[in-house]
Amino acid sequence: MNRIPSSPRVAVVGATGAVGREMFSILEQREFPAASVTAFASARSAGKTIPFRGELLTVEELTAESLNDFDLALFSAGGGTSKRFAPIAAKAGCVVVDNSSAFRMDDDVPLVVPEVNPEALDGHSNIIANPNCSTIQMVVALAPLNKVSRIERIIVSTYQAVSGTGQAAIDELMSQAYTIQAGDDVTPQVYPKQIAYNVLPHIDDFLDSGFTKEEMKMVNETRKILNDQSIAVNATTVRVPVVRGHSESVYIETQTRIGAAKAREVLSASDGIRLVDEPETGGYPVPLDCAGQDDTLVGRVRDDLDAETGLSLWVVADNLRKGAALNAVQIAELLLDR
Ligand code: A2P
């Protein structure tokens, strides 16, 4: 477990991607005390430039030797790249915060949401995993309620933006919308079916159980982050034609009754959450409200009509920020503090 110096040399891996680009804006906005920031992507992007702190960074090709002289690497270049390069960086003494699912369930890899389980950072082997975007915003909203009364069951349906898939998916949604408006047929490439003007209950591969890998990420990661293997989690993950901002309909049952009024009070006093819950005036969060924001927005808090301990919530967050780049940079900030 390496310590990160107070002015680390930082590598951003996957610098040209949807999350990578967001990393730079967050490092800049939060005035992250980096001694240097270097942008890495594939050979395809070598020589491209990225604006950062009033300068242009030139993107470099990531190779096995690239990460020898860094203190911190923020990876967001897909699982294959993480599996190949993160262990090399970690061995060279660089602390990796990895946005892919490659290491999330490894026992020696902390899976961290700073508002929820910062203590998990106490032991690591130079690789720390950033959870799945849908899991992050859900546990930010649920952890404070779980402290009031243990959550026994979660039933969640997601409405996930295409930017979670990456830049190619944003381009596909935009181009399909134009093509359809022009009266032409579309040929899906990134997604299995047309995403424009459609809704796909299919994220990542299907498993024999009938659930998808994305749904099982929500099950397994929630249990690991909340440190409770007995929470029952049932997830349905759905891709919607929204560019940015994931929404979730979340139903929970707790050990003892919390009640909607108390839940609102607890949520509005919790770090990283903004309660937006005045339905009579249209006061509920939507994806367009959360783009560029750090907080997870929670609304539609209501008691179940039948189950004594049942509560429903609507949870919205910027998947590129809290769901990915912001959470990774917050983890890095915690590491600096240690
Ligand atoms: P590139 O743009 O050169 O392909 P997104 O999630 O938006 O699809 O972005 C994925 C990011 O991961 C991009 O920056 C992409 O770079 C990068 N990437 C993909 N494959 C590799 C690789 N083998 N080595 C380094 N970066 C990679």
mmCIF file of C-alpha atoms and ligand atoms in Angstrom:
data_model
loop_
_atom_site.group_PDB
_atom_site.id
_atom_site.type_symbol
_atom_site.label_atom_id
_atom_site.label_comp_id
_atom_site.label_asym_id
_atom_site.label_seq_id
_atom_site.Cartn_x
_atom_site.Cartn_y
_atom_site.Cartn_z
ATOM 1 C CA MET A 1 0.000 0.000 0.000
ATOM 2 C CA ASN A 2 1.737 3.156 -1.235
ATOM 3 C CA ARG A 3 1.033 6.579 0.196
ATOM 4 C CA ILE A 4 0.238 9.325 -2.263
ATOM 5 C CA PRO A 5 2.355 12.477 -1.844
ATOM 6 C CA SER A 6 0.548 15.772 -1.281
ATOM 7 C CA SER A 7 1.338 16.891 -4.859
ATOM 8 C CA PRO A 8 1.072 13.684 -6.863
ATOM 9 C CA ARG A 9 2.055 13.049 -10.465
ATOM 10 C CA VAL A 10 -1.268 12.012 -12.002
ATOM 11 C CA ALA A 11 -2.005 9.884 -15.073
ATOM 12 C CA VAL A 12 -5.480 9.873 -16.642
ATOM 13 C CA VAL A 13 -5.919 6.649 -18.633
ATOM 14 C CA GLY A 14 -8.758 6.750 -21.169
ATOM 15 C CA ALA A 15 -8.305 10.510 -21.447
ATOM 16 C CA THR A 16 -10.251 10.869 -24.686
ATOM 17 C CA GLY A 17 -13.353 8.983 -23.495
ATOM 18 C CA ALA A 18 -16.604 10.304 -22.065
ATOM 19 C CA VAL A 19 -15.463 9.737 -18.461
ATOM 20 C CA GLY A 20 -11.820 10.644 -19.108
ATOM 21 C CA ARG A 21 -12.755 14.089 -20.385
ATOM 22 C CA GLU A 22 -14.856 14.625 -17.291
ATOM 23 C CA MET A 23 -11.848 13.684 -15.124
ATOM 24 C CA PHE A 24 -9.944 16.705 -16.422
ATOM 25 C CA SER A 25 -12.760 19.137 -15.766
ATOM 26 C CA ILE A 26 -13.206 17.790 -12.220
ATOM 27 C CA LEU A 27 -9.477 17.854 -11.428
ATOM 28 C CA GLU A 28 -9.466 21.445 -12.622
ATOM 29 C CA GLN A 29 -12.663 22.551 -10.836
ATOM 30 C CA ARG A 30 -11.650 20.993 -7.524
ATOM 31 C CA GLU A 31 -8.099 22.365 -7.831
ATOM 32 C CA PHE A 32 -6.685 18.912 -7.253
ATOM 33 C CA PRO A 33 -3.092 19.536 -6.093
ATOM 34 C CA ALA A 34 -1.412 17.544 -8.882
ATOM 35 C CA ALA A 35 2.256 18.197 -9.568
ATOM 36 C CA SER A 36 1.560 17.128 -13.155
ATOM 37 C CA VAL A 37 -1.290 15.569 -15.136
ATOM 38 C CA THR A 38 -0.592 13.337 -18.141
ATOM 39 C CA ALA A 39 -3.218 12.094 -20.604
ATOM 40 C CA PHE A 40 -3.102 8.512 -21.943
ATOM 41 C CA ALA A 41 -5.328 6.747 -24.463
ATOM 42 C CA SER A 42 -4.850 4.224 -27.241
ATOM 43 C CA ALA A 43 -2.450 4.669 -30.160
ATOM 44 C CA ARG A 44 -5.441 5.982 -32.154
ATOM 45 C CA SER A 45 -5.492 9.155 -30.065
ATOM 46 C CA ALA A 46 -1.773 9.812 -29.630
ATOM 47 C CA GLY A 47 -1.062 13.453 -30.492
ATOM 48 C CA LYS A 48 -4.612 14.710 -29.879
ATOM 49 C CA THR A 49 -4.861 17.556 -27.393
ATOM 50 C CA ILE A 50 -7.004 18.103 -24.315
ATOM 51 C CA PRO A 51 -7.478 21.509 -22.665
ATOM 52 C CA PHE A 52 -6.484 21.543 -18.994
ATOM 53 C CA ARG A 53 -5.755 24.464 -16.670
ATOM 54 C CA GLY A 54 -5.359 26.895 -19.555
ATOM 55 C CA GLU A 55 -2.957 24.639 -21.470
ATOM 56 C CA LEU A 56 -3.246 21.878 -24.028
ATOM 57 C CA LEU A 57 -2.160 18.403 -22.905
ATOM 58 C CA THR A 58 -0.945 16.106 -25.674
ATOM 59 C CA VAL A 59 -2.413 12.613 -25.452
ATOM 60 C CA GLU A 60 0.160 9.817 -25.232
ATOM 61 C CA GLU A 61 -0.234 6.162 -26.178
ATOM 62 C CA LEU A 62 -0.491 3.895 -23.116
ATOM 63 C CA THR A 63 2.222 1.224 -23.040
ATOM 64 C CA ALA A 64 3.542 -1.129 -20.363
ATOM 65 C CA GLU A 65 6.278 1.388 -19.527
ATOM 66 C CA SER A 66 4.042 4.481 -19.440
ATOM 67 C CA LEU A 67 3.064 4.366 -15.765
ATOM 68 C CA ASN A 68 6.496 3.895 -14.159
ATOM 69 C CA ASP A 69 6.783 7.455 -12.861
ATOM 70 C CA PHE A 70 3.352 8.296 -11.480
ATOM 71 C CA ASP A 71 1.904 8.432 -7.963
ATOM 72 C CA LEU A 72 -1.754 8.173 -8.983
ATOM 73 C CA ALA A 73 -3.522 6.817 -12.075
ATOM 74 C CA LEU A 74 -7.214 7.366 -12.785
ATOM 75 C CA PHE A 75 -8.267 4.576 -15.165
ATOM 76 C CA SER A 76 -11.351 4.737 -17.365
ATOM 77 C CA ALA A 77 -10.470 2.846 -20.509
ATOM 78 C CA GLY A 78 -12.546 -0.324 -20.181
ATOM 79 C CA GLY A 79 -11.981 -3.579 -18.305
ATOM 80 C CA GLY A 80 -9.473 -5.031 -20.770
ATOM 81 C CA THR A 81 -7.124 -2.052 -20.466
ATOM 82 C CA SER A 82 -7.460 -2.058 -16.669
ATOM 83 C CA LYS A 83 -6.748 -5.781 -16.404
ATOM 84 C CA ARG A 84 -3.643 -5.410 -18.524
ATOM 85 C CA PHE A 85 -2.145 -2.158 -17.254
ATOM 86 C CA ALA A 86 -3.437 -1.494 -13.704
ATOM 87 C CA PRO A 87 -1.413 -4.335 -12.088
ATOM 88 C CA ILE A 88 1.729 -3.101 -13.868
ATOM 89 C CA ALA A 89 1.164 0.422 -12.524
ATOM 90 C CA ALA A 90 0.349 -0.863 -9.023
ATOM 91 C CA LYS A 91 3.525 -2.932 -8.971
ATOM 92 C CA ALA A 92 5.540 0.148 -9.958
ATOM 93 C CA GLY A 93 4.186 1.917 -6.847
ATOM 94 C CA CYS A 94 1.411 3.925 -8.502
ATOM 95 C CA VAL A 95 -1.991 3.922 -6.769
ATOM 96 C CA VAL A 96 -4.716 3.144 -9.308
ATOM 97 C CA VAL A 97 -8.332 4.260 -8.983
ATOM 98 C CA ASP A 98 -10.071 2.048 -11.522
ATOM 99 C CA ASN A 99 -13.427 2.851 -13.029
ATOM 100 C CA SER A 100 -13.932 -0.529 -14.725
ATOM 101 C CA SER A 101 -15.511 -3.644 -13.245
ATOM 102 C CA ALA A 102 -12.230 -5.611 -13.572
ATOM 103 C CA PHE A 103 -11.266 -5.679 -9.872
ATOM 104 C CA ARG A 104 -14.400 -4.541 -8.010
ATOM 105 C CA MET A 105 -15.192 -7.865 -6.397
ATOM 106 C CA ASP A 106 -11.579 -8.795 -5.537
ATOM 107 C CA ASP A 107 -11.180 -9.227 -1.778
ATOM 108 C CA ASP A 108 -8.062 -7.059 -1.549
ATOM 109 C CA VAL A 109 -9.562 -4.245 -3.637
ATOM 110 C CA PRO A 110 -11.617 -1.652 -1.759
ATOM 111 C CA LEU A 111 -14.827 -0.615 -3.518
ATOM 112 C CA VAL A 112 -15.405 2.899 -2.310
ATOM 113 C CA VAL A 113 -18.025 5.624 -2.265
ATOM 114 C CA PRO A 114 -16.488 8.367 -0.109
ATOM 115 C CA GLU A 115 -19.768 9.397 1.572
ATOM 116 C CA VAL A 116 -20.557 5.772 2.417
ATOM 117 C CA ASN A 117 -17.489 3.622 3.222
ATOM 118 C CA PRO A 118 -14.286 5.721 3.312
ATOM 119 C CA GLU A 119 -12.917 3.327 5.965
ATOM 120 C CA ALA A 120 -12.571 0.660 3.237
ATOM 121 C CA LEU A 121 -9.493 2.565 2.014
ATOM 122 C CA ASP A 122 -7.568 1.530 5.119
ATOM 123 C CA GLY A 123 -6.095 -1.527 3.441
ATOM 124 C CA HIS A 124 -5.389 -1.732 -0.278
ATOM 125 C CA SER A 125 -2.828 -3.195 -2.646
ATOM 126 C CA ASN A 126 -2.486 -0.050 -4.778
ATOM 127 C CA ILE A 127 -5.724 -0.744 -6.702
ATOM 128 C CA ILE A 128 -8.984 0.841 -5.577
ATOM 129 C CA ALA A 129 -12.189 0.265 -7.503
ATOM 130 C CA ASN A 130 -14.783 2.863 -8.361
ATOM 131 C CA PRO A 131 -18.212 1.186 -8.251
ATOM 132 C CA ASN A 132 -20.666 0.929 -11.122
ATOM 133 C CA CYS A 133 -22.413 4.244 -11.845
ATOM 134 C CA SER A 134 -25.899 2.964 -10.925
ATOM 135 C CA THR A 135 -24.650 1.439 -7.688
ATOM 136 C CA ILE A 136 -22.908 4.645 -6.587
ATOM 137 C CA GLN A 137 -25.950 6.901 -6.730
ATOM 138 C CA MET A 138 -28.178 4.258 -5.140
ATOM 139 C CA VAL A 139 -25.899 3.668 -2.145
ATOM 140 C CA VAL A 140 -25.364 7.413 -1.654
ATOM 141 C CA ALA A 141 -29.134 7.705 -1.236
ATOM 142 C CA LEU A 142 -29.618 4.523 0.795
ATOM 143 C CA ALA A 143 -26.660 4.528 3.207
ATOM 144 C CA PRO A 144 -28.109 7.269 5.465
ATOM 145 C CA LEU A 145 -31.435 5.391 5.676
ATOM 146 C CA ASN A 146 -29.581 2.138 6.348
ATOM 147 C CA LYS A 147 -28.063 3.825 9.424
ATOM 148 C CA VAL A 148 -31.533 4.686 10.748
ATOM 149 C CA SER A 149 -32.861 1.174 10.199
ATOM 150 C CA ARG A 150 -31.152 -1.713 8.427
ATOM 151 C CA ILE A 151 -32.332 -2.143 4.828
ATOM 152 C CA GLU A 152 -33.531 -5.718 4.307
ATOM 153 C CA ARG A 153 -34.723 -5.550 0.698
ATOM 154 C CA ILE A 154 -34.066 -3.305 -2.314
ATOM 155 C CA ILE A 155 -36.033 -3.425 -5.566
ATOM 156 C CA VAL A 156 -34.579 -1.043 -8.151
ATOM 157 C CA SER A 157 -35.282 -0.219 -11.785
ATOM 158 C CA THR A 158 -32.798 2.031 -13.570
ATOM 159 C CA TYR A 159 -33.183 4.478 -16.446
ATOM 160 C CA GLN A 160 -29.588 4.772 -17.638
ATOM 161 C CA ALA A 161 -28.143 7.371 -19.999
ATOM 162 C CA VAL A 162 -26.156 6.338 -23.050
ATOM 163 C CA SER A 163 -23.012 8.204 -21.924
ATOM 164 C CA GLY A 164 -22.506 5.328 -19.468
ATOM 165 C CA THR A 165 -21.619 3.187 -22.478
ATOM 166 C CA GLY A 166 -19.132 5.742 -23.785
ATOM 167 C CA GLN A 167 -18.692 8.339 -26.492
ATOM 168 C CA ALA A 168 -19.632 5.944 -29.312
ATOM 169 C CA ALA A 169 -23.071 5.439 -27.735
ATOM 170 C CA ILE A 170 -23.695 9.189 -27.441
ATOM 171 C CA ASP A 171 -22.822 9.495 -31.129
ATOM 172 C CA GLU A 172 -25.148 6.572 -31.978
ATOM 173 C CA LEU A 173 -28.130 8.114 -30.163
ATOM 174 C CA MET A 174 -27.605 11.490 -31.847
ATOM 175 C CA SER A 175 -27.121 10.069 -35.321
ATOM 176 C CA GLN A 176 -30.112 7.706 -35.020
ATOM 177 C CA ALA A 177 -32.335 10.622 -33.990
ATOM 178 C CA TYR A 178 -31.264 12.627 -37.063
ATOM 179 C CA THR A 179 -31.548 9.618 -39.375
ATOM 180 C CA ILE A 180 -35.086 8.808 -38.184
ATOM 181 C CA GLN A 181 -36.171 12.430 -38.471
ATOM 182 C CA ALA A 182 -34.912 12.361 -42.053
ATOM 183 C CA GLY A 183 -37.161 9.346 -42.674
ATOM 184 C CA ASP A 184 -34.346 6.835 -43.101
ATOM 185 C CA ASP A 185 -33.788 3.444 -41.431
ATOM 186 C CA VAL A 186 -31.138 3.017 -38.756
ATOM 187 C CA THR A 187 -28.659 0.172 -38.281
ATOM 188 C CA PRO A 188 -27.809 -0.242 -34.589
ATOM 189 C CA GLN A 189 -24.105 -0.730 -33.915
ATOM 190 C CA VAL A 190 -23.344 -0.017 -30.265
ATOM 191 C CA TYR A 191 -26.642 -1.346 -28.856
ATOM 192 C CA PRO A 192 -28.482 -4.526 -29.885
ATOM 193 C CA LYS A 193 -31.570 -2.526 -30.897
ATOM 194 C CA GLN A 194 -32.360 1.049 -31.924
ATOM 195 C CA ILE A 195 -31.847 3.337 -28.897
ATOM 196 C CA ALA A 196 -33.385 6.554 -30.288
ATOM 197 C CA TYR A 197 -37.090 6.793 -29.344
ATOM 198 C CA ASN A 198 -36.779 3.437 -27.571
ATOM 199 C CA VAL A 199 -36.071 1.799 -24.192
ATOM 200 C CA LEU A 200 -33.875 -1.300 -23.838
ATOM 201 C CA PRO A 201 -34.158 -3.538 -20.737
ATOM 202 C CA HIS A 202 -30.728 -4.923 -21.490
ATOM 203 C CA ILE A 203 -27.393 -3.595 -20.155
ATOM 204 C CA ASP A 204 -24.320 -5.837 -20.439
ATOM 205 C CA ASP A 205 -24.609 -9.580 -21.100
ATOM 206 C CA PHE A 206 -27.433 -11.869 -19.992
ATOM 207 C CA LEU A 207 -26.614 -14.598 -17.470
ATOM 208 C CA ASP A 208 -28.247 -18.033 -17.076
ATOM 209 C CA SER A 209 -30.327 -16.661 -14.176
ATOM 210 C CA GLY A 210 -32.089 -14.264 -16.569
ATOM 211 C CA PHE A 211 -30.449 -11.248 -14.928
ATOM 212 C CA THR A 212 -27.795 -9.220 -16.741
ATOM 213 C CA LYS A 213 -24.239 -8.604 -15.576
ATOM 214 C CA GLU A 214 -25.152 -4.945 -14.940
ATOM 215 C CA GLU A 215 -27.988 -6.058 -12.672
ATOM 216 C CA MET A 216 -25.658 -8.381 -10.756
ATOM 217 C CA LYS A 217 -23.149 -5.539 -10.370
ATOM 218 C CA MET A 218 -25.863 -3.646 -8.499
ATOM 219 C CA VAL A 219 -26.551 -6.682 -6.290
ATOM 220 C CA ASN A 220 -22.962 -7.610 -5.461
ATOM 221 C CA GLU A 221 -21.476 -4.125 -5.239
ATOM 222 C CA THR A 222 -24.269 -2.861 -2.977
ATOM 223 C CA ARG A 223 -23.623 -5.732 -0.570
ATOM 224 C CA LYS A 224 -19.867 -5.092 -0.593
ATOM 225 C CA ILE A 225 -20.132 -1.307 -0.096
ATOM 226 C CA LEU A 226 -22.780 -1.515 2.625
ATOM 227 C CA ASN A 227 -20.838 -4.430 4.141
ATOM 228 C CA ASP A 228 -23.953 -6.574 4.416
ATOM 229 C CA GLN A 229 -24.128 -9.787 2.385
ATOM 230 C CA SER A 230 -27.692 -10.442 3.483
ATOM 231 C CA ILE A 231 -29.402 -7.459 1.813
ATOM 232 C CA ALA A 232 -31.876 -8.757 -0.780
ATOM 233 C CA VAL A 233 -31.403 -6.806 -4.020
ATOM 234 C CA ASN A 234 -33.519 -7.169 -7.150
ATOM 235 C CA ALA A 235 -32.398 -4.948 -10.057
ATOM 236 C CA THR A 236 -33.761 -4.302 -13.539
ATOM 237 C CA THR A 237 -31.325 -2.127 -15.506
ATOM 238 C CA VAL A 238 -32.647 -0.250 -18.505
ATOM 239 C CA ARG A 239 -31.012 1.947 -21.158
ATOM 240 C CA VAL A 240 -33.011 5.026 -22.147
ATOM 241 C CA PRO A 241 -32.387 7.636 -24.866
ATOM 242 C CA VAL A 242 -30.966 10.222 -22.447
ATOM 243 C CA VAL A 243 -27.438 11.519 -23.027
ATOM 244 C CA ARG A 244 -26.446 12.258 -19.463
ATOM 245 C CA GLY A 245 -27.874 11.452 -16.020
ATOM 246 C CA HIS A 246 -29.073 8.118 -14.661
ATOM 247 C CA SER A 247 -32.438 7.866 -12.879
ATOM 248 C CA GLU A 248 -33.569 5.096 -10.546
ATOM 249 C CA SER A 249 -36.864 4.033 -9.061
ATOM 250 C CA VAL A 250 -35.825 2.495 -5.735
ATOM 251 C CA TYR A 251 -38.088 0.627 -3.297
ATOM 252 C CA ILE A 252 -36.727 -0.492 0.079
ATOM 253 C CA GLU A 253 -37.990 -2.375 3.081
ATOM 254 C CA THR A 254 -36.243 -1.705 6.377
ATOM 255 C CA GLN A 255 -36.089 -3.658 9.629
ATOM 256 C CA THR A 256 -38.216 -1.079 11.440
ATOM 257 C CA ARG A 257 -40.390 1.689 9.999
ATOM 258 C CA ILE A 258 -38.597 4.940 9.054
ATOM 259 C CA GLY A 259 -41.490 6.747 7.388
ATOM 260 C CA ALA A 260 -41.316 9.268 4.529
ATOM 261 C CA ALA A 261 -41.148 12.386 6.729
ATOM 262 C CA LYS A 262 -38.171 11.144 8.736
ATOM 263 C CA ALA A 263 -36.530 9.787 5.556
ATOM 264 C CA ARG A 264 -36.734 13.264 3.950
ATOM 265 C CA GLU A 265 -35.211 14.818 7.058
ATOM 266 C CA VAL A 266 -32.335 12.309 7.110
ATOM 267 C CA LEU A 267 -31.668 12.588 3.367
ATOM 268 C CA SER A 268 -31.611 16.386 3.355
ATOM 269 C CA ALA A 269 -28.996 16.369 6.142
ATOM 270 C CA SER A 270 -26.724 13.850 4.393
ATOM 271 C CA ASP A 271 -23.493 14.534 2.490
ATOM 272 C CA GLY A 272 -23.679 14.398 -1.280
ATOM 273 C CA ILE A 273 -27.499 14.440 -1.417
ATOM 274 C CA ARG A 274 -29.904 17.198 -2.435
ATOM 275 C CA LEU A 275 -33.522 16.532 -1.635
ATOM 276 C CA VAL A 276 -35.836 17.757 -4.414
ATOM 277 C CA ASP A 277 -39.231 16.651 -3.225
ATOM 278 C CA GLU A 278 -42.128 19.012 -3.783
ATOM 279 C CA PRO A 279 -44.255 17.100 -6.273
ATOM 280 C CA GLU A 280 -47.106 19.569 -6.218
ATOM 281 C CA THR A 281 -44.847 22.231 -7.787
ATOM 282 C CA GLY A 282 -43.028 19.898 -10.159
ATOM 283 C CA GLY A 283 -40.211 19.633 -7.623
ATOM 284 C CA TYR A 284 -38.780 16.268 -8.580
ATOM 285 C CA PRO A 285 -35.353 15.624 -10.071
ATOM 286 C CA VAL A 286 -34.842 14.775 -13.757
ATOM 287 C CA PRO A 287 -31.640 13.928 -15.634
ATOM 288 C CA LEU A 288 -31.402 17.342 -17.274
ATOM 289 C CA ASP A 289 -31.250 18.909 -13.771
ATOM 290 C CA CYS A 290 -28.305 16.857 -12.644
ATOM 291 C CA ALA A 291 -25.889 17.296 -15.568
ATOM 292 C CA GLY A 292 -22.715 18.908 -14.301
ATOM 293 C CA GLN A 293 -23.795 18.660 -10.643
ATOM 294 C CA ASP A 294 -22.002 16.847 -7.868
ATOM 295 C CA ASP A 295 -24.977 15.962 -5.681
ATOM 296 C CA THR A 296 -27.202 12.929 -5.986
ATOM 297 C CA LEU A 297 -30.756 14.258 -6.264
ATOM 298 C CA VAL A 298 -33.531 12.455 -4.405
ATOM 299 C CA GLY A 299 -37.269 13.008 -4.715
ATOM 300 C CA ARG A 300 -40.656 11.276 -4.756
ATOM 301 C CA VAL A 301 -40.021 9.959 -1.221
ATOM 302 C CA ARG A 302 -43.179 8.117 -0.182
ATOM 303 C CA ASP A 303 -44.432 5.428 2.143
ATOM 304 C CA ASP A 304 -45.577 2.169 0.634
ATOM 305 C CA LEU A 305 -49.354 1.711 0.670
ATOM 306 C CA ASP A 306 -49.201 -1.827 2.061
ATOM 307 C CA ALA A 307 -45.823 -2.736 3.559
ATOM 308 C CA GLU A 308 -45.363 -1.096 6.955
ATOM 309 C CA THR A 309 -41.600 -0.598 6.449
ATOM 310 C CA GLY A 310 -41.680 0.074 2.681
ATOM 311 C CA LEU A 311 -40.345 3.326 1.176
ATOM 312 C CA SER A 312 -40.071 4.457 -2.437
ATOM 313 C CA LEU A 313 -37.538 6.968 -3.775
ATOM 314 C CA TRP A 314 -36.548 8.485 -7.122
ATOM 315 C CA VAL A 315 -32.774 8.957 -7.379
ATOM 316 C CA VAL A 316 -31.016 10.931 -10.126
ATOM 317 C CA ALA A 317 -27.304 11.693 -10.601
ATOM 318 C CA ASP A 318 -24.833 12.680 -13.276
ATOM 319 C CA ASN A 319 -23.410 9.308 -14.266
ATOM 320 C CA LEU A 320 -20.226 10.822 -15.687
ATOM 321 C CA ARG A 321 -19.556 12.816 -12.507
ATOM 322 C CA LYS A 322 -20.784 11.130 -9.300
ATOM 323 C CA GLY A 323 -21.237 7.875 -11.195
ATOM 324 C CA ALA A 324 -17.647 7.896 -12.431
ATOM 325 C CA ALA A 325 -15.108 10.742 -12.593
ATOM 326 C CA LEU A 326 -16.143 12.707 -9.505
ATOM 327 C CA ASN A 327 -16.290 9.628 -7.288
ATOM 328 C CA ALA A 328 -12.805 8.626 -8.530
ATOM 329 C CA VAL A 329 -11.360 12.075 -7.780
ATOM 330 C CA GLN A 330 -13.064 12.124 -4.354
ATOM 331 C CA ILE A 331 -11.369 8.772 -3.617
ATOM 332 C CA ALA A 332 -8.040 10.311 -4.663
ATOM 333 C CA GLU A 333 -8.683 13.279 -2.352
ATOM 334 C CA LEU A 334 -9.309 10.906 0.553
ATOM 335 C CA LEU A 335 -6.044 9.129 -0.227
ATOM 336 C CA LEU A 336 -4.191 12.462 -0.101
ATOM 337 C CA ASP A 337 -5.657 13.155 3.324
ATOM 338 C CA ARG A 338 -4.307 9.897 4.720
HETATM 339 P P1 A2P B 1 -9.208 6.055 -27.720
HETATM 340 O O1 A2P B 1 -10.049 7.293 -27.829
HETATM 341 O O2 A2P B 1 -7.811 6.268 -28.204
HETATM 342 O O3 A2P B 1 -9.868 4.823 -28.286
HETATM 343 P P2 A2P B 1 -15.317 5.631 -23.985
HETATM 344 O O4 A2P B 1 -15.657 5.006 -22.653
HETATM 345 O O5 A2P B 1 -15.909 6.987 -24.177
HETATM 346 O O6 A2P B 1 -15.567 4.692 -25.120
HETATM 347 O O7 A2P B 1 -13.725 5.868 -23.941
HETATM 348 C C1 A2P B 1 -12.803 4.823 -23.755
HETATM 349 C C2 A2P B 1 -11.416 5.403 -23.487
HETATM 350 O O8 A2P B 1 -10.505 4.322 -23.316
HETATM 351 C C3 A2P B 1 -10.877 6.242 -24.622
HETATM 352 O O9 A2P B 1 -10.066 7.281 -24.114
HETATM 353 C C4 A2P B 1 -10.025 5.219 -25.374
HETATM 354 O O10 A2P B 1 -8.999 5.790 -26.146
HETATM 355 C C5 A2P B 1 -9.416 4.490 -24.218
HETATM 356 N N1 A2P B 1 -8.850 3.215 -24.614
HETATM 357 C C6 A2P B 1 -9.474 2.197 -25.256
HETATM 358 N N2 A2P B 1 -8.598 1.186 -25.467
HETATM 359 C C7 A2P B 1 -7.418 1.563 -24.934
HETATM 360 C C8 A2P B 1 -6.116 0.963 -24.813
HETATM 361 N N3 A2P B 1 -5.868 -0.250 -25.287
HETATM 362 N N4 A2P B 1 -5.139 1.689 -24.209
HETATM 363 C C9 A2P B 1 -5.379 2.909 -23.737
HETATM 364 N N5 A2P B 1 -6.579 3.534 -23.799
HETATM 365 C C10 A2P B 1 -7.580 2.870 -24.388
#
